[in-house]
Tab-separated table of N, CA and C in Angstrom:
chain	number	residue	atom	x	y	z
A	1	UNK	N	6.442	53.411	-55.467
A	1	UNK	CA	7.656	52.618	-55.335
A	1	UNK	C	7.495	51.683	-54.139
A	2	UNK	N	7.556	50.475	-54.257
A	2	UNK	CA	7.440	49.335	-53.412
A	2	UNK	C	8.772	48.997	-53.228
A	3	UNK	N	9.090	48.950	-51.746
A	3	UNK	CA	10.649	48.315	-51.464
A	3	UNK	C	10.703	46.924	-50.347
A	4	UNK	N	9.524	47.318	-49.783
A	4	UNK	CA	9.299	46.157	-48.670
A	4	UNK	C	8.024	45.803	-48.502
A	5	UNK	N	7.541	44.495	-48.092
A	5	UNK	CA	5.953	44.414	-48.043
A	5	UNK	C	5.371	45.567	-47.209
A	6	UNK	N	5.437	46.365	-45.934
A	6	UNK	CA	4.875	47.017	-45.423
A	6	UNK	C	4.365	47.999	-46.812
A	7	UNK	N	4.633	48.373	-47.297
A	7	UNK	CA	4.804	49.516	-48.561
A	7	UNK	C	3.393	48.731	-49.632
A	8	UNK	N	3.269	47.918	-49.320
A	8	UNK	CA	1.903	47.297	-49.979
A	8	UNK	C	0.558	47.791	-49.306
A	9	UNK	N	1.051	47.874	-48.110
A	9	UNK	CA	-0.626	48.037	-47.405
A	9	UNK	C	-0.928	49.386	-47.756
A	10	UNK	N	-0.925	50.329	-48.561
A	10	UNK	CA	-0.987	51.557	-48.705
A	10	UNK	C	-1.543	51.890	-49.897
A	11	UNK	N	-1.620	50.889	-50.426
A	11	UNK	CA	-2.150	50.347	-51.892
A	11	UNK	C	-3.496	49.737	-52.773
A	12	UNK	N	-3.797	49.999	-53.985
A	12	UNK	CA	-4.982	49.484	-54.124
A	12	UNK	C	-4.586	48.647	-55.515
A	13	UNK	N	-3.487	49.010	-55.881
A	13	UNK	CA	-3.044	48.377	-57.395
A	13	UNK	C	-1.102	48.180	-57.061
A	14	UNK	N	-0.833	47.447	-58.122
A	14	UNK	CA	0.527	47.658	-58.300
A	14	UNK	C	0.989	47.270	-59.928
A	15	UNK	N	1.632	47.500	-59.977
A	15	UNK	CA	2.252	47.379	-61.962
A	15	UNK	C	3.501	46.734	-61.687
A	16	UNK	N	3.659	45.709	-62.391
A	16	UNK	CA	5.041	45.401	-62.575
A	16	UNK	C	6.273	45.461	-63.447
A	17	UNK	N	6.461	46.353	-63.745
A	17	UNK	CA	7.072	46.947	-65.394
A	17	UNK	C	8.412	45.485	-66.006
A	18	UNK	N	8.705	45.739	-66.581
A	18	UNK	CA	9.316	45.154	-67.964
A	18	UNK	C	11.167	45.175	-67.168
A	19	UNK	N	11.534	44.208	-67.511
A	19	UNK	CA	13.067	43.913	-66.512
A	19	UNK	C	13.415	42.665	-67.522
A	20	UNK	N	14.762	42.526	-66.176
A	20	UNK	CA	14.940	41.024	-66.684
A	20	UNK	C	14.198	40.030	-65.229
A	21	UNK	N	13.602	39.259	-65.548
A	21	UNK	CA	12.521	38.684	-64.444
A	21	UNK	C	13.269	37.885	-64.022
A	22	UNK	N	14.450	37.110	-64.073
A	22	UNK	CA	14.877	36.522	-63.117
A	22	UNK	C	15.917	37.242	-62.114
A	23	UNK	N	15.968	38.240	-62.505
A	23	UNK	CA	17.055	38.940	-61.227
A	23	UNK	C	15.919	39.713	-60.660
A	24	UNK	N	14.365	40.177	-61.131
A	24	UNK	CA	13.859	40.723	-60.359
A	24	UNK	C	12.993	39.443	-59.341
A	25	UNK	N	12.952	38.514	-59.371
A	25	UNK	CA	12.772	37.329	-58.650
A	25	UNK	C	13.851	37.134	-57.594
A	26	UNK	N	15.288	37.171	-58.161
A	26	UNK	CA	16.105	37.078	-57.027
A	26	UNK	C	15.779	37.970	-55.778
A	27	UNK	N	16.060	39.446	-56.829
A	27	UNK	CA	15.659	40.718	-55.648
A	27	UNK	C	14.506	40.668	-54.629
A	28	UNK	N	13.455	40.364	-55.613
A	28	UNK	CA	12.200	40.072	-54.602
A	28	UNK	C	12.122	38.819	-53.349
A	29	UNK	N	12.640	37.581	-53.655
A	29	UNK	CA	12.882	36.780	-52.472
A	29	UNK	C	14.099	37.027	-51.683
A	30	UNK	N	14.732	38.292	-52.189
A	30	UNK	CA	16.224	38.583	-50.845
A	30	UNK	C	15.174	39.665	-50.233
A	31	UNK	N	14.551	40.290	-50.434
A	31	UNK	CA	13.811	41.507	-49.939
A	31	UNK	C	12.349	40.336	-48.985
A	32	UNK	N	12.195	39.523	-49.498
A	32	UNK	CA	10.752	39.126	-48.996
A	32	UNK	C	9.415	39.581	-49.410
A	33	UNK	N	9.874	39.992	-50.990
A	33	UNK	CA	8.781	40.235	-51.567
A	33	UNK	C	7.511	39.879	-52.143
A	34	UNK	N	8.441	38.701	-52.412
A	34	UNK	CA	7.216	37.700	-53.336
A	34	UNK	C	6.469	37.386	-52.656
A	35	UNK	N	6.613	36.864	-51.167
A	35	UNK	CA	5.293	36.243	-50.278
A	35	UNK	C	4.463	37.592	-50.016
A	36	UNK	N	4.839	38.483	-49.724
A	36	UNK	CA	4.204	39.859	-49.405
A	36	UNK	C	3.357	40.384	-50.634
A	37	UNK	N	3.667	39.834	-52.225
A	37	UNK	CA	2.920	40.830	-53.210
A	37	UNK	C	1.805	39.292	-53.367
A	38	UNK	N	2.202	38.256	-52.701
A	38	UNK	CA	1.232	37.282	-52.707
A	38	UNK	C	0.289	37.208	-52.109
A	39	UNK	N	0.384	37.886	-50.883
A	39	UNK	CA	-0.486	38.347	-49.671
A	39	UNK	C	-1.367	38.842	-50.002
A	40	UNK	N	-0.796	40.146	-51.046
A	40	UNK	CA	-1.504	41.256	-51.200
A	40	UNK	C	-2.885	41.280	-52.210
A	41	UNK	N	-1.802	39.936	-53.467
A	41	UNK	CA	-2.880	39.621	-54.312
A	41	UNK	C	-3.689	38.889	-53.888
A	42	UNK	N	-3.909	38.062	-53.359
A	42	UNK	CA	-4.987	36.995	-52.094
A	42	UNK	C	-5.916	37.846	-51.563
A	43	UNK	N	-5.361	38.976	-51.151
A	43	UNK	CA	-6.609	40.011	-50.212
A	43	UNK	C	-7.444	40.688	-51.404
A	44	UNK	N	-6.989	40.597	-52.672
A	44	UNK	CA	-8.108	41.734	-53.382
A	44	UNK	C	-7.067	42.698	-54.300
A	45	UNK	N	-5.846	42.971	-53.811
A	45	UNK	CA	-5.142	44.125	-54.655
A	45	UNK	C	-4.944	43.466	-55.763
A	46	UNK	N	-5.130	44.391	-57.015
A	46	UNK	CA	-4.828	44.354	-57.951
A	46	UNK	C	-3.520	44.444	-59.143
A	47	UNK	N	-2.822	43.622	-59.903
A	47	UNK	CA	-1.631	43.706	-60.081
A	47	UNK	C	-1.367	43.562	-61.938
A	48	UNK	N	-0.744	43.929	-62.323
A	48	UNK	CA	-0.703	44.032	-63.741
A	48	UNK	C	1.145	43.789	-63.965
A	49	UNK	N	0.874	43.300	-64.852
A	49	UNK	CA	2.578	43.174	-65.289
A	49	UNK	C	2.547	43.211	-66.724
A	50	UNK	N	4.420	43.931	-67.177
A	50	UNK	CA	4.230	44.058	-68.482
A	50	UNK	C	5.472	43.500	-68.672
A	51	UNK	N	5.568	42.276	-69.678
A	51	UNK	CA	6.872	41.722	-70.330
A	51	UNK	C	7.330	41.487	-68.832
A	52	UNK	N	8.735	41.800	-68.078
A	52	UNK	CA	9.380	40.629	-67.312
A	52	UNK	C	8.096	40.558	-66.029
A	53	UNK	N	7.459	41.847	-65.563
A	53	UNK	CA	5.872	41.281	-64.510
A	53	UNK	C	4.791	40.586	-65.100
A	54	UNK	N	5.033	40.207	-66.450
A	54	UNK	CA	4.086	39.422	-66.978
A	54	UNK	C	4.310	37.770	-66.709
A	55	UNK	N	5.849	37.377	-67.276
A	55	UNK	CA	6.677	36.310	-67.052
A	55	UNK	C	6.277	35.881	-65.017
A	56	UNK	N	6.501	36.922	-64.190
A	56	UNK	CA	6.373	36.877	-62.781
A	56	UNK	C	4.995	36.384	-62.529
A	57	UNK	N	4.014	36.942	-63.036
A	57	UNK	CA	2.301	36.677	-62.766
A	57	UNK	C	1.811	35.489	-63.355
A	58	UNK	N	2.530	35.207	-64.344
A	58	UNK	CA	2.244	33.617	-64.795
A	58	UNK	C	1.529	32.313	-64.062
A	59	UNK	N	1.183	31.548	-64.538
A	59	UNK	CA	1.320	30.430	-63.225
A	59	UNK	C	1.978	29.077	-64.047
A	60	UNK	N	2.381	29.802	-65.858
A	60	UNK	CA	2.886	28.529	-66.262
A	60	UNK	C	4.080	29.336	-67.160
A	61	UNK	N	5.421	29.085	-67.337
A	61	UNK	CA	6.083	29.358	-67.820
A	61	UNK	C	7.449	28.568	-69.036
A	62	UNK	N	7.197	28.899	-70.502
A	62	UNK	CA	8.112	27.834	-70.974
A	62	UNK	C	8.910	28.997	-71.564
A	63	UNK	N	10.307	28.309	-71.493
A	63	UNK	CA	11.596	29.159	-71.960
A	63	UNK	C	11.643	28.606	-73.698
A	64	UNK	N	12.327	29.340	-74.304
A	64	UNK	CA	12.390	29.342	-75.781
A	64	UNK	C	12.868	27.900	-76.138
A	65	UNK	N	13.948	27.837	-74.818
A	65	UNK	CA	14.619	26.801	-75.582
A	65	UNK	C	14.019	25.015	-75.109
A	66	UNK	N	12.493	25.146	-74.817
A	66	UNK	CA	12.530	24.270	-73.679
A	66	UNK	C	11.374	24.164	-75.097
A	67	UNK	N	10.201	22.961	-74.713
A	67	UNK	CA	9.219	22.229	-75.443
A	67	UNK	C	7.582	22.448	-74.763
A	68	UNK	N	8.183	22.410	-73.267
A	68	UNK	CA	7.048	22.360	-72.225
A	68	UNK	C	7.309	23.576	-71.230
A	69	UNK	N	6.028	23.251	-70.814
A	69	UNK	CA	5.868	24.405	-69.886
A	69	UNK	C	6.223	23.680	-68.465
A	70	UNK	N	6.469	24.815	-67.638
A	70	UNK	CA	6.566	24.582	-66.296
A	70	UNK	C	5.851	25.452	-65.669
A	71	UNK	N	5.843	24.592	-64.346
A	71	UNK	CA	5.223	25.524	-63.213
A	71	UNK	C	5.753	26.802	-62.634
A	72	UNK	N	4.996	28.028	-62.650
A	72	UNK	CA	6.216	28.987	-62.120
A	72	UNK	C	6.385	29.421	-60.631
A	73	UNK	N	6.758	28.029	-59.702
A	73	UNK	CA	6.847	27.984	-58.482
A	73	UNK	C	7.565	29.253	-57.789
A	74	UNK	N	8.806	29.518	-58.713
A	74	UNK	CA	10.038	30.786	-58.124
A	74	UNK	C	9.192	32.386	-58.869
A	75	UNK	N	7.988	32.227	-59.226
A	75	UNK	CA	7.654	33.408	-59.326
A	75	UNK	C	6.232	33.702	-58.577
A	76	UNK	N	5.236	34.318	-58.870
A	76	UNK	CA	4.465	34.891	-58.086
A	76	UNK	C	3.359	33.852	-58.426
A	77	UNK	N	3.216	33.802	-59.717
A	77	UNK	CA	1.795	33.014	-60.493
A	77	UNK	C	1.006	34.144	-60.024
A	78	UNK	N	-0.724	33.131	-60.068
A	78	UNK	CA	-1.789	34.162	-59.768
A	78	UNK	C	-2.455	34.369	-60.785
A	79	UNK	N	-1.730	34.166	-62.135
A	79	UNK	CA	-2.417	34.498	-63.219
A	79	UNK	C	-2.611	33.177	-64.258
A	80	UNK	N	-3.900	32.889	-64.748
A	80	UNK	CA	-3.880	31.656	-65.385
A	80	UNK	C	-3.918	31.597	-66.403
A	81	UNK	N	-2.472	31.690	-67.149
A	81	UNK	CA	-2.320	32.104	-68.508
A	81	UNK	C	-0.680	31.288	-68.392
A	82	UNK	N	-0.521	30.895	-69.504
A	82	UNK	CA	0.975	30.194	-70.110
A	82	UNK	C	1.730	30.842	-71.064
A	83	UNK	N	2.558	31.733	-70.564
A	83	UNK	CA	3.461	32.526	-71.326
A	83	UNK	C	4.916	31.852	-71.839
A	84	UNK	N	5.381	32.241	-73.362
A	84	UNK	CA	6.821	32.113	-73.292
A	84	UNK	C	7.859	33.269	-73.391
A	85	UNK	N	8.107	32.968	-72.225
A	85	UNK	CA	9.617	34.308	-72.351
A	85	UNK	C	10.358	34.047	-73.597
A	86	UNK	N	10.887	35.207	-74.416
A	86	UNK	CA	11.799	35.264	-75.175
A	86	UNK	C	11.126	35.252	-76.253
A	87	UNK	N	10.066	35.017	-76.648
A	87	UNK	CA	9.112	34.410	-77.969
A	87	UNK	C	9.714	35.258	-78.894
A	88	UNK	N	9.603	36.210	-78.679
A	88	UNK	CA	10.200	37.184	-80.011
A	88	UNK	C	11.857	36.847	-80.368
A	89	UNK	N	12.726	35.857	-79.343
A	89	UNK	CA	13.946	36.007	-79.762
A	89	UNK	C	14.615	36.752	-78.481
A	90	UNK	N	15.673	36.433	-78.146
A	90	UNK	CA	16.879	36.105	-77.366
A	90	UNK	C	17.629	37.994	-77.126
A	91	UNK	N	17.696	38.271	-76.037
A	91	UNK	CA	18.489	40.226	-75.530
A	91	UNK	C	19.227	40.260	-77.286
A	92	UNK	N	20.164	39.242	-77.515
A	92	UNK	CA	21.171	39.694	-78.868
A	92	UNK	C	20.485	39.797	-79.917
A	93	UNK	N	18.914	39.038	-79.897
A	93	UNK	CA	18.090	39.480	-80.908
A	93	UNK	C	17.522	40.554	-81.263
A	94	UNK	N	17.659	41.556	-79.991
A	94	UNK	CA	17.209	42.630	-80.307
A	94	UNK	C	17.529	43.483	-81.478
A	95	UNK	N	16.696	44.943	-81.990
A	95	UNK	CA	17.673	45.279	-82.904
A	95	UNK	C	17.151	47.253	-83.047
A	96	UNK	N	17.654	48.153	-83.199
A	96	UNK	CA	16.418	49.281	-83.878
A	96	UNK	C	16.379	49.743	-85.502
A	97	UNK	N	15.739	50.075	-85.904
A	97	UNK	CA	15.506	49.899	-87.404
A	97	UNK	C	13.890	51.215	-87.216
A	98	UNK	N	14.430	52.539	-88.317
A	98	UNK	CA	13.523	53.191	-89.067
A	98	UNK	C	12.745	53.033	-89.720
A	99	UNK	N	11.350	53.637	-89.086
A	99	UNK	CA	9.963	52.582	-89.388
A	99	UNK	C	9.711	54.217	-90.342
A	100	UNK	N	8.870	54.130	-91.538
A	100	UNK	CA	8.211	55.145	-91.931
A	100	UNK	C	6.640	55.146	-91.270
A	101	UNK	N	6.695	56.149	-90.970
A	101	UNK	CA	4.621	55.966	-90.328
A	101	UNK	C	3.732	56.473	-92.092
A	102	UNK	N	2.588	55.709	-91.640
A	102	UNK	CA	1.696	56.524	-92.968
A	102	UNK	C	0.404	56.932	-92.455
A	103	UNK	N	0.619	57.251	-91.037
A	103	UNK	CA	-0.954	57.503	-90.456
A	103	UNK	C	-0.214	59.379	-90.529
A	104	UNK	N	-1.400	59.953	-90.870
A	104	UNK	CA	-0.897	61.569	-90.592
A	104	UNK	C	-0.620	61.926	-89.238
A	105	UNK	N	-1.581	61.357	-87.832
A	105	UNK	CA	-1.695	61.972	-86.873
A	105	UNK	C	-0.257	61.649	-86.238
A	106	UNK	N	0.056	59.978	-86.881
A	106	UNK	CA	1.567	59.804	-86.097
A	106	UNK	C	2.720	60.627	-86.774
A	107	UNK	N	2.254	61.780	-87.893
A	107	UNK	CA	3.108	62.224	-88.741
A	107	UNK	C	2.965	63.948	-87.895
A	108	UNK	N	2.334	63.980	-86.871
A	108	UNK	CA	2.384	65.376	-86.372
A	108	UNK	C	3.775	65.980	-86.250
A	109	UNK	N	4.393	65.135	-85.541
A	109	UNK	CA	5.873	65.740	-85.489
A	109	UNK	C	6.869	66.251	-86.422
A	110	UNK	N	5.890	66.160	-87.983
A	110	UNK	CA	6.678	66.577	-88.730
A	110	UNK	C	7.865	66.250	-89.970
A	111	UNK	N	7.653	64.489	-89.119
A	111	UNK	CA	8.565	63.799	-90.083
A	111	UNK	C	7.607	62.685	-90.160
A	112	UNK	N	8.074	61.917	-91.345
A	112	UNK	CA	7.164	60.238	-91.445
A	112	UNK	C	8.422	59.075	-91.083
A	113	UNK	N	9.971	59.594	-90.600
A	113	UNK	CA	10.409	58.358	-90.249
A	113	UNK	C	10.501	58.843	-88.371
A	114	UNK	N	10.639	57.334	-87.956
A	114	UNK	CA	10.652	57.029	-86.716
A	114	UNK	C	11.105	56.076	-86.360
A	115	UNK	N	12.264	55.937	-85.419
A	115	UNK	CA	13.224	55.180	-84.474
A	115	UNK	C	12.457	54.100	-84.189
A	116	UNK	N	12.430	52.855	-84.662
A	116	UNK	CA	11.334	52.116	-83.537
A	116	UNK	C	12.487	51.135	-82.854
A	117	UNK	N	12.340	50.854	-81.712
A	117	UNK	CA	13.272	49.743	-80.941
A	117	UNK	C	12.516	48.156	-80.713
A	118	UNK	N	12.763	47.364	-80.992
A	118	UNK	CA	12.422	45.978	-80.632
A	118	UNK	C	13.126	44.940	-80.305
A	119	UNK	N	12.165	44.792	-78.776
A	119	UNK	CA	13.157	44.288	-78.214
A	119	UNK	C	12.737	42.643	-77.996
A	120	UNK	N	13.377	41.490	-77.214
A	120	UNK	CA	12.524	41.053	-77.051
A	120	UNK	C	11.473	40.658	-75.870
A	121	UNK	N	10.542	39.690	-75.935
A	121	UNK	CA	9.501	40.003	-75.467
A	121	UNK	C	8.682	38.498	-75.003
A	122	UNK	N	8.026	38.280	-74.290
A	122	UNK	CA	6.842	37.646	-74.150
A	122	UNK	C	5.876	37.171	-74.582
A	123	UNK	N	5.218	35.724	-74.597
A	123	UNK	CA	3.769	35.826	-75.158
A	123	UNK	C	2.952	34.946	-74.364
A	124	UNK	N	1.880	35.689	-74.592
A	124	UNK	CA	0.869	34.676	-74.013
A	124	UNK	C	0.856	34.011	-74.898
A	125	UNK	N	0.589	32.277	-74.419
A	125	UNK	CA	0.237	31.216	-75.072
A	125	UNK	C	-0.817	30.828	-75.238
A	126	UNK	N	-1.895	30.914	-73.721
A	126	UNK	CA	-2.542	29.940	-73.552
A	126	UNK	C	-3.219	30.838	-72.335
A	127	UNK	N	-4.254	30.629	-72.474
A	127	UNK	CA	-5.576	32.068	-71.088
A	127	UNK	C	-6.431	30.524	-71.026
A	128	UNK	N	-6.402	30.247	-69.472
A	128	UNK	CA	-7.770	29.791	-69.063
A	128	UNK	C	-8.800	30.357	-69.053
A	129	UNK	N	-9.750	29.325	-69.382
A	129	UNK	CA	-11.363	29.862	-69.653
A	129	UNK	C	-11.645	30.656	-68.240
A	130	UNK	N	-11.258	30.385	-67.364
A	130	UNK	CA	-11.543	31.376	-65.677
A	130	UNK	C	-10.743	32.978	-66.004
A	131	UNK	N	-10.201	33.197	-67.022
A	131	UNK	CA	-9.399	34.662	-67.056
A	131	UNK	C	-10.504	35.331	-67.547
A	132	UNK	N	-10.837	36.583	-67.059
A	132	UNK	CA	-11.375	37.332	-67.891
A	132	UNK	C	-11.032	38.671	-67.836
């Protein structure tokens, strides 16, 4: 659990899990985070994000409702890849819906239906040839 940059130096990785990324942007520049997990990524630490830390690690970001991309100055960047938030569709798009499985091993539990939730989500667009 990271709450303040000191809380970085203790570290060799960090994950950025799945939110809504612009209030975790707010949080992070009222805390003084973002320059601190910028620091951190500059020195060597390693950082991964999933869905809203993905949107954060960006260095290019286009919204659903937009054509182009932008720069993602109010987030961390670092990562050279062009994501669009929302790609899958808009929070009200979400929905859950009973998936049948037909693999046996996902059938261990005994049943073949399963809850699946989808929500929405992110995409990469676009990976510079320097990502690997």
């Amino acid at each position: 659990e990271i709450r303040n940059g000191e809380d970085l130096e203790s570290i060799d990785g960090l994950i950025i899990p799945g939110g809504e990324s612009t209030m975790m942007k707010l949080m992070m520049a009222k805390k003084d985070l973002l320059a601190s997990i910028k620091t951190f990524q500059e020195r060597g630490g390693k950082i991964w994000g999933t869905c809203a830390g993905l949107i954060l690690l960006a260095n290019r970001v286009q919204d659903t409702e937009s054509e182009t991309f932008e720069d993602n100055n109010s987030g961390m960047s670092g990562l050279d890849i062009e994501v669009c938030r929302n790609f899958y569709g808009r929070q009200k798009e979400s929905f859950v819906s009973l998936l049948r499985l037909e693999d046996d091993i996902l059938q261990s539990s005994g049943s073949n239906l399963f809850q699946g939730v989808f929500i929405r989500a992110p995409a990469i667009t676009s990976i510079s040839h320097k990502v690997r």
